[in-house]
PDB file of C-alpha atoms in Angstrom:
ATOM      1  CA  UNK Q   1     122.569 -67.388 103.218  1.00  0.00           C
ATOM      2  CA  UNK Q   2     120.363 -69.643 101.122  1.00  0.00           C
ATOM      3  CA  UNK Q   3     122.323 -71.700  98.621  1.00  0.00           C
ATOM      4  CA  UNK Q   4     119.184 -72.622  96.700  1.00  0.00           C
ATOM      5  CA  UNK Q   5     116.582 -69.973  95.975  1.00  0.00           C
ATOM      6  CA  UNK Q   6     113.158 -69.993  94.439  1.00  0.00           C
ATOM      7  CA  UNK Q   7     112.361 -66.338  93.961  1.00  0.00           C
ATOM      8  CA  UNK Q   8     108.718 -66.771  93.053  1.00  0.00           C
ATOM      9  CA  UNK Q   9     106.699 -67.824  96.102  1.00  0.00           C
ATOM     10  CA  UNK Q  10     103.587 -68.418  94.031  1.00  0.00           C
ATOM     11  CA  UNK Q  11     102.413 -68.986  90.487  1.00  0.00           C
ATOM     12  CA  UNK Q  12      98.921 -69.057  89.007  1.00  0.00           C
ATOM     13  CA  UNK Q  13      98.297 -70.625  85.617  1.00  0.00           C
ATOM     14  CA  UNK Q  14      95.321 -71.623  83.514  1.00  0.00           C
ATOM     15  CA  UNK Q  15      94.641 -75.303  82.959  1.00  0.00           C
ATOM     16  CA  UNK Q  16      96.264 -76.491  79.740  1.00  0.00           C
ATOM     17  CA  UNK Q  17      98.917 -73.777  79.753  1.00  0.00           C
ATOM     18  CA  UNK Q  18     102.572 -74.130  80.621  1.00  0.00           C
ATOM     19  CA  UNK Q  19     103.848 -73.664  84.178  1.00  0.00           C
ATOM     20  CA  UNK Q  20     107.460 -72.541  84.492  1.00  0.00           C
ATOM     21  CA  UNK Q  21     109.129 -72.710  87.884  1.00  0.00           C
ATOM     22  CA  UNK Q  22     112.579 -71.261  88.418  1.00  0.00           C
ATOM     23  CA  UNK Q  23     115.396 -72.041  90.806  1.00  0.00           C
ATOM     24  CA  UNK Q  24     118.826 -70.473  91.305  1.00  0.00           C
ATOM     25  CA  UNK Q  25     121.769 -71.841  93.241  1.00  0.00           C
ATOM     26  CA  UNK Q  26     125.070 -70.442  94.415  1.00  0.00           C
ATOM     27  CA  UNK Q  27     127.154 -73.494  95.337  1.00  0.00           C
ATOM     28  CA  UNK Q  28     129.146 -74.578  92.274  1.00  0.00           C
ATOM     29  CA  UNK Q  29     129.813 -77.943  93.939  1.00  0.00           C
ATOM     30  CA  UNK Q  30     126.182 -79.019  93.468  1.00  0.00           C
ATOM     31  CA  UNK Q  31     126.048 -81.710  90.795  1.00  0.00           C
ATOM     32  CA  UNK Q  32     122.594 -83.200  91.206  1.00  0.00           C
ATOM     33  CA  UNK Q  33     119.296 -81.338  91.150  1.00  0.00           C
ATOM     34  CA  UNK Q  34     115.781 -82.438  91.942  1.00  0.00           C
ATOM     35  CA  UNK Q  35     112.238 -81.192  92.066  1.00  0.00           C
ATOM     36  CA  UNK Q  36     109.832 -82.337  94.732  1.00  0.00           C
ATOM     37  CA  UNK Q  37     106.087 -81.827  94.848  1.00  0.00           C
ATOM     38  CA  UNK Q  38     104.201 -81.359  98.088  1.00  0.00           C
ATOM     39  CA  UNK Q  39     100.488 -81.420  98.808  1.00  0.00           C
ATOM     40  CA  UNK Q  40      99.118 -79.989 102.080  1.00  0.00           C
ATOM     41  CA  UNK Q  41      99.498 -82.293 105.088  1.00  0.00           C
ATOM     42  CA  UNK Q  42     101.694 -84.679 103.103  1.00  0.00           C
ATOM     43  CA  UNK Q  43     105.421 -85.152 102.802  1.00  0.00           C
ATOM     44  CA  UNK Q  44     107.298 -84.089  99.663  1.00  0.00           C
ATOM     45  CA  UNK Q  45     107.398 -86.617  96.839  1.00  0.00           C
ATOM     46  CA  UNK Q  46     110.071 -86.888  94.180  1.00  0.00           C
ATOM     47  CA  UNK Q  47     109.113 -85.509  90.772  1.00  0.00           C
ATOM     48  CA  UNK Q  48     112.125 -85.307  88.470  1.00  0.00           C
ATOM     49  CA  UNK Q  49     115.883 -84.912  88.668  1.00  0.00           C
ATOM     50  CA  UNK Q  50     118.835 -83.930  86.533  1.00  0.00           C
ATOM     51  CA  UNK Q  51     122.541 -84.549  86.770  1.00  0.00           C
ATOM     52  CA  UNK Q  52     124.989 -81.738  86.122  1.00  0.00           C
ATOM     53  CA  UNK Q  53     126.290 -83.558  83.039  1.00  0.00           C
ATOM     54  CA  UNK Q  54     122.963 -82.958  81.314  1.00  0.00           C
ATOM     55  CA  UNK Q  55     121.094 -79.814  80.402  1.00  0.00           C
ATOM     56  CA  UNK Q  56     117.640 -81.312  79.991  1.00  0.00           C
ATOM     57  CA  UNK Q  57     115.613 -84.187  81.359  1.00  0.00           C
ATOM     58  CA  UNK Q  58     112.076 -85.013  80.400  1.00  0.00           C
ATOM     59  CA  UNK Q  59     109.455 -87.221  82.015  1.00  0.00           C
ATOM     60  CA  UNK Q  60     105.990 -87.012  80.522  1.00  0.00           C
ATOM     61  CA  UNK Q  61     104.563 -83.550  81.113  1.00  0.00           C
ATOM     62  CA  UNK Q  62     107.561 -82.512  83.229  1.00  0.00           C
ATOM     63  CA  UNK Q  63     110.848 -81.213  81.867  1.00  0.00           C
ATOM     64  CA  UNK Q  64     113.758 -79.868  83.865  1.00  0.00           C
ATOM     65  CA  UNK Q  65     116.351 -77.609  82.264  1.00  0.00           C
ATOM     66  CA  UNK Q  66     119.758 -76.898  83.757  1.00  0.00           C
ATOM     67  CA  UNK Q  67     121.965 -73.925  82.858  1.00  0.00           C
ATOM     68  CA  UNK Q  68     125.189 -74.508  84.764  1.00  0.00           C
ATOM     69  CA  UNK Q  69     126.887 -71.308  83.682  1.00  0.00           C
ATOM     70  CA  UNK Q  70     123.982 -69.300  85.074  1.00  0.00           C
ATOM     71  CA  UNK Q  71     123.514 -71.643  88.053  1.00  0.00           C
ATOM     72  CA  UNK Q  72     119.871 -71.822  87.146  1.00  0.00           C
ATOM     73  CA  UNK Q  73     117.353 -74.576  86.638  1.00  0.00           C
ATOM     74  CA  UNK Q  74     113.734 -74.552  85.702  1.00  0.00           C
ATOM     75  CA  UNK Q  75     110.819 -76.946  85.725  1.00  0.00           C
ATOM     76  CA  UNK Q  76     108.306 -76.859  82.888  1.00  0.00           C
ATOM     77  CA  UNK Q  77     104.907 -78.487  83.287  1.00  0.00           C
ATOM     78  CA  UNK Q  78     102.919 -78.740  80.088  1.00  0.00           C
ATOM     79  CA  UNK Q  79     100.029 -78.955  79.879  1.00  0.00           C
ATOM     80  CA  UNK Q  80      99.234 -77.902  83.449  1.00  0.00           C
ATOM     81  CA  UNK Q  81      96.398 -79.766  85.154  1.00  0.00           C
ATOM     82  CA  UNK Q  82      94.373 -78.895  88.283  1.00  0.00           C
ATOM     83  CA  UNK Q  83      95.990 -81.841  90.075  1.00  0.00           C
ATOM     84  CA  UNK Q  84      99.356 -80.118  89.639  1.00  0.00           C
ATOM     85  CA  UNK Q  85      98.299 -77.509  92.210  1.00  0.00           C
ATOM     86  CA  UNK Q  86     100.843 -77.981  94.980  1.00  0.00           C
ATOM     87  CA  UNK Q  87     104.048 -76.543  96.410  1.00  0.00           C
ATOM     88  CA  UNK Q  88     107.148 -77.378  94.367  1.00  0.00           C
ATOM     89  CA  UNK Q  89     110.582 -77.486  95.950  1.00  0.00           C
ATOM     90  CA  UNK Q  90     113.836 -77.322  94.091  1.00  0.00           C
ATOM     91  CA  UNK Q  91     116.686 -79.214  95.774  1.00  0.00           C
ATOM     92  CA  UNK Q  92     120.379 -79.726  95.117  1.00  0.00           C
ATOM     93  CA  UNK Q  93     123.084 -82.003  96.380  1.00  0.00           C
ATOM     94  CA  UNK Q  94     126.727 -82.886  96.048  1.00  0.00           C
ATOM     95  CA  UNK Q  95     126.579 -86.572  95.122  1.00  0.00           C
ATOM     96  CA  UNK Q  96     129.848 -87.443  96.795  1.00  0.00           C
ATOM     97  CA  UNK Q  97     128.430 -86.066 100.044  1.00  0.00           C
ATOM     98  CA  UNK Q  98     125.417 -88.352  99.978  1.00  0.00           C
ATOM     99  CA  UNK Q  99     121.715 -87.593  99.975  1.00  0.00           C
ATOM    100  CA  UNK Q 100     121.998 -84.384 101.966  1.00  0.00           C
ATOM    101  CA  UNK Q 101     119.664 -82.183 100.040  1.00  0.00           C
ATOM    102  CA  UNK Q 102     119.608 -78.391 100.156  1.00  0.00           C
ATOM    103  CA  UNK Q 103     116.121 -77.116  99.423  1.00  0.00           C
ATOM    104  CA  UNK Q 104     114.774 -73.905  98.027  1.00  0.00           C
ATOM    105  CA  UNK Q 105     111.910 -72.109  99.750  1.00  0.00           C
ATOM    106  CA  UNK Q 106     109.241 -73.532  97.467  1.00  0.00           C
ATOM    107  CA  UNK Q 107     106.812 -72.172  94.879  1.00  0.00           C
ATOM    108  CA  UNK Q 108     103.086 -72.619  95.351  1.00  0.00           C
ATOM    109  CA  UNK Q 109     101.400 -73.416  92.043  1.00  0.00           C
ATOM    110  CA  UNK Q 110      97.691 -72.940  91.479  1.00  0.00           C
ATOM    111  CA  UNK Q 111      96.238 -74.341  88.272  1.00  0.00           C
ATOM    112  CA  UNK Q 112      92.859 -72.812  87.520  1.00  0.00           C
ATOM    113  CA  UNK Q 113      90.276 -74.913  85.661  1.00  0.00           C
TER     114      UNK Q 113
ATOM    115  CA  UNK E   1     102.481-100.381 102.793  1.00  0.00           C
ATOM    116  CA  UNK E   2     103.270 -97.858 105.546  1.00  0.00           C
ATOM    117  CA  UNK E   3     106.545 -96.403 104.194  1.00  0.00           C
ATOM    118  CA  UNK E   4     107.730 -93.694 106.592  1.00  0.00           C
ATOM    119  CA  UNK E   5     105.559 -93.070 109.636  1.00  0.00           C
ATOM    120  CA  UNK E   6     105.950 -90.196 112.085  1.00  0.00           C
ATOM    121  CA  UNK E   7     104.412 -89.847 115.534  1.00  0.00           C
ATOM    122  CA  UNK E   8     102.965 -87.691 116.898  1.00  0.00           C
ATOM    123  CA  UNK E   9     101.422 -85.687 114.057  1.00  0.00           C
ATOM    124  CA  UNK E  10     100.599 -82.687 116.204  1.00  0.00           C
ATOM    125  CA  UNK E  11     101.991 -81.461 119.520  1.00  0.00           C
ATOM    126  CA  UNK E  12     101.924 -78.280 121.540  1.00  0.00           C
ATOM    127  CA  UNK E  13     104.749 -77.817 124.019  1.00  0.00           C
ATOM    128  CA  UNK E  14     105.531 -75.219 126.624  1.00  0.00           C
ATOM    129  CA  UNK E  15     108.941 -73.549 126.531  1.00  0.00           C
ATOM    130  CA  UNK E  16     111.454 -75.697 128.362  1.00  0.00           C
ATOM    131  CA  UNK E  17     109.549 -78.960 127.992  1.00  0.00           C
ATOM    132  CA  UNK E  18     111.110 -81.956 126.333  1.00  0.00           C
ATOM    133  CA  UNK E  19     109.706 -84.346 123.781  1.00  0.00           C
ATOM    134  CA  UNK E  20     110.660 -87.008 121.281  1.00  0.00           C
ATOM    135  CA  UNK E  21     109.469 -87.433 117.714  1.00  0.00           C
ATOM    136  CA  UNK E  22     109.503 -90.989 116.468  1.00  0.00           C
ATOM    137  CA  UNK E  23     110.136 -91.982 112.882  1.00  0.00           C
ATOM    138  CA  UNK E  24     109.675 -95.532 111.671  1.00  0.00           C
ATOM    139  CA  UNK E  25     110.319 -96.959 108.208  1.00  0.00           C
ATOM    140  CA  UNK E  26     109.470-100.435 106.972  1.00  0.00           C
ATOM    141  CA  UNK E  27     111.538-100.393 103.767  1.00  0.00           C
ATOM    142  CA  UNK E  28     114.799-101.655 105.299  1.00  0.00           C
ATOM    143  CA  UNK E  29     116.502 -98.378 104.367  1.00  0.00           C
ATOM    144  CA  UNK E  30     119.971 -97.640 105.693  1.00  0.00           C
ATOM    145  CA  UNK E  31     119.748 -93.867 105.570  1.00  0.00           C
ATOM    146  CA  UNK E  32     117.365 -91.744 107.611  1.00  0.00           C
ATOM    147  CA  UNK E  33     116.975 -87.997 107.962  1.00  0.00           C
ATOM    148  CA  UNK E  34     115.171 -85.354 109.981  1.00  0.00           C
ATOM    149  CA  UNK E  35     114.249 -82.076 108.288  1.00  0.00           C
ATOM    150  CA  UNK E  36     112.354 -79.052 109.488  1.00  0.00           C
ATOM    151  CA  UNK E  37     110.248 -76.861 107.231  1.00  0.00           C
ATOM    152  CA  UNK E  38     109.694 -73.169 107.936  1.00  0.00           C
ATOM    153  CA  UNK E  39     107.829 -70.652 105.762  1.00  0.00           C
ATOM    154  CA  UNK E  40     109.968 -69.458 102.858  1.00  0.00           C
ATOM    155  CA  UNK E  41     112.930 -71.542 104.009  1.00  0.00           C
ATOM    156  CA  UNK E  42     112.232 -74.871 102.367  1.00  0.00           C
ATOM    157  CA  UNK E  43     113.341 -77.966 104.235  1.00  0.00           C
ATOM    158  CA  UNK E  44     116.542 -77.843 106.265  1.00  0.00           C
ATOM    159  CA  UNK E  45     118.424 -80.908 107.411  1.00  0.00           C
ATOM    160  CA  UNK E  46     118.688 -81.259 111.197  1.00  0.00           C
ATOM    161  CA  UNK E  47     120.419 -84.613 111.671  1.00  0.00           C
ATOM    162  CA  UNK E  48     120.838 -87.751 109.643  1.00  0.00           C
ATOM    163  CA  UNK E  49     121.973 -91.338 110.010  1.00  0.00           C
ATOM    164  CA  UNK E  50     123.826 -93.568 107.570  1.00  0.00           C
ATOM    165  CA  UNK E  51     123.043 -96.757 109.432  1.00  0.00           C
ATOM    166  CA  UNK E  52     122.003 -98.330 112.714  1.00  0.00           C
ATOM    167  CA  UNK E  53     123.960 -96.882 115.606  1.00  0.00           C
ATOM    168  CA  UNK E  54     125.228 -93.855 113.646  1.00  0.00           C
ATOM    169  CA  UNK E  55     124.157 -90.218 113.647  1.00  0.00           C
ATOM    170  CA  UNK E  56     125.553 -87.030 112.153  1.00  0.00           C
ATOM    171  CA  UNK E  57     124.781 -83.328 112.219  1.00  0.00           C
ATOM    172  CA  UNK E  58     123.029 -81.595 109.377  1.00  0.00           C
ATOM    173  CA  UNK E  59     122.573 -77.941 108.608  1.00  0.00           C
ATOM    174  CA  UNK E  60     120.623 -76.894 111.737  1.00  0.00           C
ATOM    175  CA  UNK E  61     121.430 -79.377 114.560  1.00  0.00           C
ATOM    176  CA  UNK E  62     121.450 -77.049 117.577  1.00  0.00           C
ATOM    177  CA  UNK E  63     118.800 -77.786 120.184  1.00  0.00           C
ATOM    178  CA  UNK E  64     118.136 -81.306 118.880  1.00  0.00           C
ATOM    179  CA  UNK E  65     119.471 -84.769 119.589  1.00  0.00           C
ATOM    180  CA  UNK E  66     118.879 -87.990 117.680  1.00  0.00           C
ATOM    181  CA  UNK E  67     119.303 -91.696 118.156  1.00  0.00           C
ATOM    182  CA  UNK E  68     119.226 -94.688 115.794  1.00  0.00           C
ATOM    183  CA  UNK E  69     119.216 -97.700 118.089  1.00  0.00           C
ATOM    184  CA  UNK E  70     117.280 -99.809 115.596  1.00  0.00           C
ATOM    185  CA  UNK E  71     117.608 -99.687 111.824  1.00  0.00           C
ATOM    186  CA  UNK E  72     113.920 -98.980 111.316  1.00  0.00           C
ATOM    187  CA  UNK E  73     113.635 -96.148 113.858  1.00  0.00           C
ATOM    188  CA  UNK E  74     115.115 -92.662 114.018  1.00  0.00           C
ATOM    189  CA  UNK E  75     114.230 -90.539 117.044  1.00  0.00           C
ATOM    190  CA  UNK E  76     114.446 -86.760 117.221  1.00  0.00           C
ATOM    191  CA  UNK E  77     114.602 -85.249 120.695  1.00  0.00           C
ATOM    192  CA  UNK E  78     114.109 -81.736 121.963  1.00  0.00           C
ATOM    193  CA  UNK E  79     115.577 -81.498 125.464  1.00  0.00           C
ATOM    194  CA  UNK E  80     114.364 -77.980 126.245  1.00  0.00           C
ATOM    195  CA  UNK E  81     111.924 -76.706 123.655  1.00  0.00           C
ATOM    196  CA  UNK E  82     112.107 -73.088 122.491  1.00  0.00           C
ATOM    197  CA  UNK E  83     109.588 -71.054 120.442  1.00  0.00           C
ATOM    198  CA  UNK E  84     112.139 -70.997 117.586  1.00  0.00           C
ATOM    199  CA  UNK E  85     111.600 -74.744 117.269  1.00  0.00           C
ATOM    200  CA  UNK E  86     107.995 -74.240 116.243  1.00  0.00           C
ATOM    201  CA  UNK E  87     108.012 -75.882 112.833  1.00  0.00           C
ATOM    202  CA  UNK E  88     106.877 -78.789 110.726  1.00  0.00           C
ATOM    203  CA  UNK E  89     109.241 -81.734 111.039  1.00  0.00           C
ATOM    204  CA  UNK E  90     109.718 -84.296 108.292  1.00  0.00           C
ATOM    205  CA  UNK E  91     111.444 -87.596 108.621  1.00  0.00           C
ATOM    206  CA  UNK E  92     112.802 -89.306 105.523  1.00  0.00           C
ATOM    207  CA  UNK E  93     114.627 -92.458 104.577  1.00  0.00           C
ATOM    208  CA  UNK E  94     116.513 -93.661 101.532  1.00  0.00           C
ATOM    209  CA  UNK E  95     117.851 -96.886 100.128  1.00  0.00           C
ATOM    210  CA  UNK E  96     121.116 -95.410  98.964  1.00  0.00           C
ATOM    211  CA  UNK E  97     122.929 -92.162  99.458  1.00  0.00           C
ATOM    212  CA  UNK E  98     123.521 -90.983  95.935  1.00  0.00           C
ATOM    213  CA  UNK E  99     120.130 -90.629  94.288  1.00  0.00           C
ATOM    214  CA  UNK E 100     117.685 -88.118  95.664  1.00  0.00           C
ATOM    215  CA  UNK E 101     114.830 -89.899  93.963  1.00  0.00           C
ATOM    216  CA  UNK E 102     115.151 -92.706  96.488  1.00  0.00           C
ATOM    217  CA  UNK E 103     114.272 -90.439  99.416  1.00  0.00           C
ATOM    218  CA  UNK E 104     110.859 -91.083 100.916  1.00  0.00           C
ATOM    219  CA  UNK E 105     109.321 -88.571 103.304  1.00  0.00           C
ATOM    220  CA  UNK E 106     106.844 -89.021 106.115  1.00  0.00           C
ATOM    221  CA  UNK E 107     103.709 -86.914 106.333  1.00  0.00           C
ATOM    222  CA  UNK E 108     105.143 -84.437 108.818  1.00  0.00           C
ATOM    223  CA  UNK E 109     104.783 -83.570 112.494  1.00  0.00           C
ATOM    224  CA  UNK E 110     103.464 -80.147 113.437  1.00  0.00           C
ATOM    225  CA  UNK E 111     105.120 -78.825 116.581  1.00  0.00           C
ATOM    226  CA  UNK E 112     104.177 -75.593 118.334  1.00  0.00           C
ATOM    227  CA  UNK E 113     106.206 -74.284 121.254  1.00  0.00           C
ATOM    228  CA  UNK E 114     104.451 -71.629 123.338  1.00  0.00           C
TER     229      UNK E 114
END
């Protein structure tokens, strides 16, 4: 039973438009959420995070929104660029339990020029 | 500027064979992790270590053993490989244990068990 789910395995978007990636979780104990980006043949790299005490965090073109009541978070990329084409993983953790991350299945994003 | 290095990068094993994946980090991190990635499943934690000489089970530990004899190295062993262990394995390390943005991943090791 996956505690973190990314229901869209893939997403295609035109360059310059907004990419919206979604993530749902079931464990109400999760209090820290992250997005990782992964290129082929490379390890995941940290992109952006949000604590459960916030509902929004922004870093340049990337914004993460958290809706605790719905147990849902989303990542907005605007404007999307061809270099954003990658697999994006949502992850969650219980901070008191350390850096043991629970990952979603990933969403492959393709940004078309 | 190596970061987290995994060896080997690719390996094909026959069912029942044993092997060890080596992870080395040069960032003096206390915490180290082994994950496996399977299609549609994301990354799942196999084992982790909170310091030299310590190991603990993660989400999917069965069929694997680990050792952390030196702070910079974290070894993942498969004693008797099974086709279900065909996967991509990622090692990671972190400076602390409370901020996911401090986790650094290696480039992955592709393992096929036939």
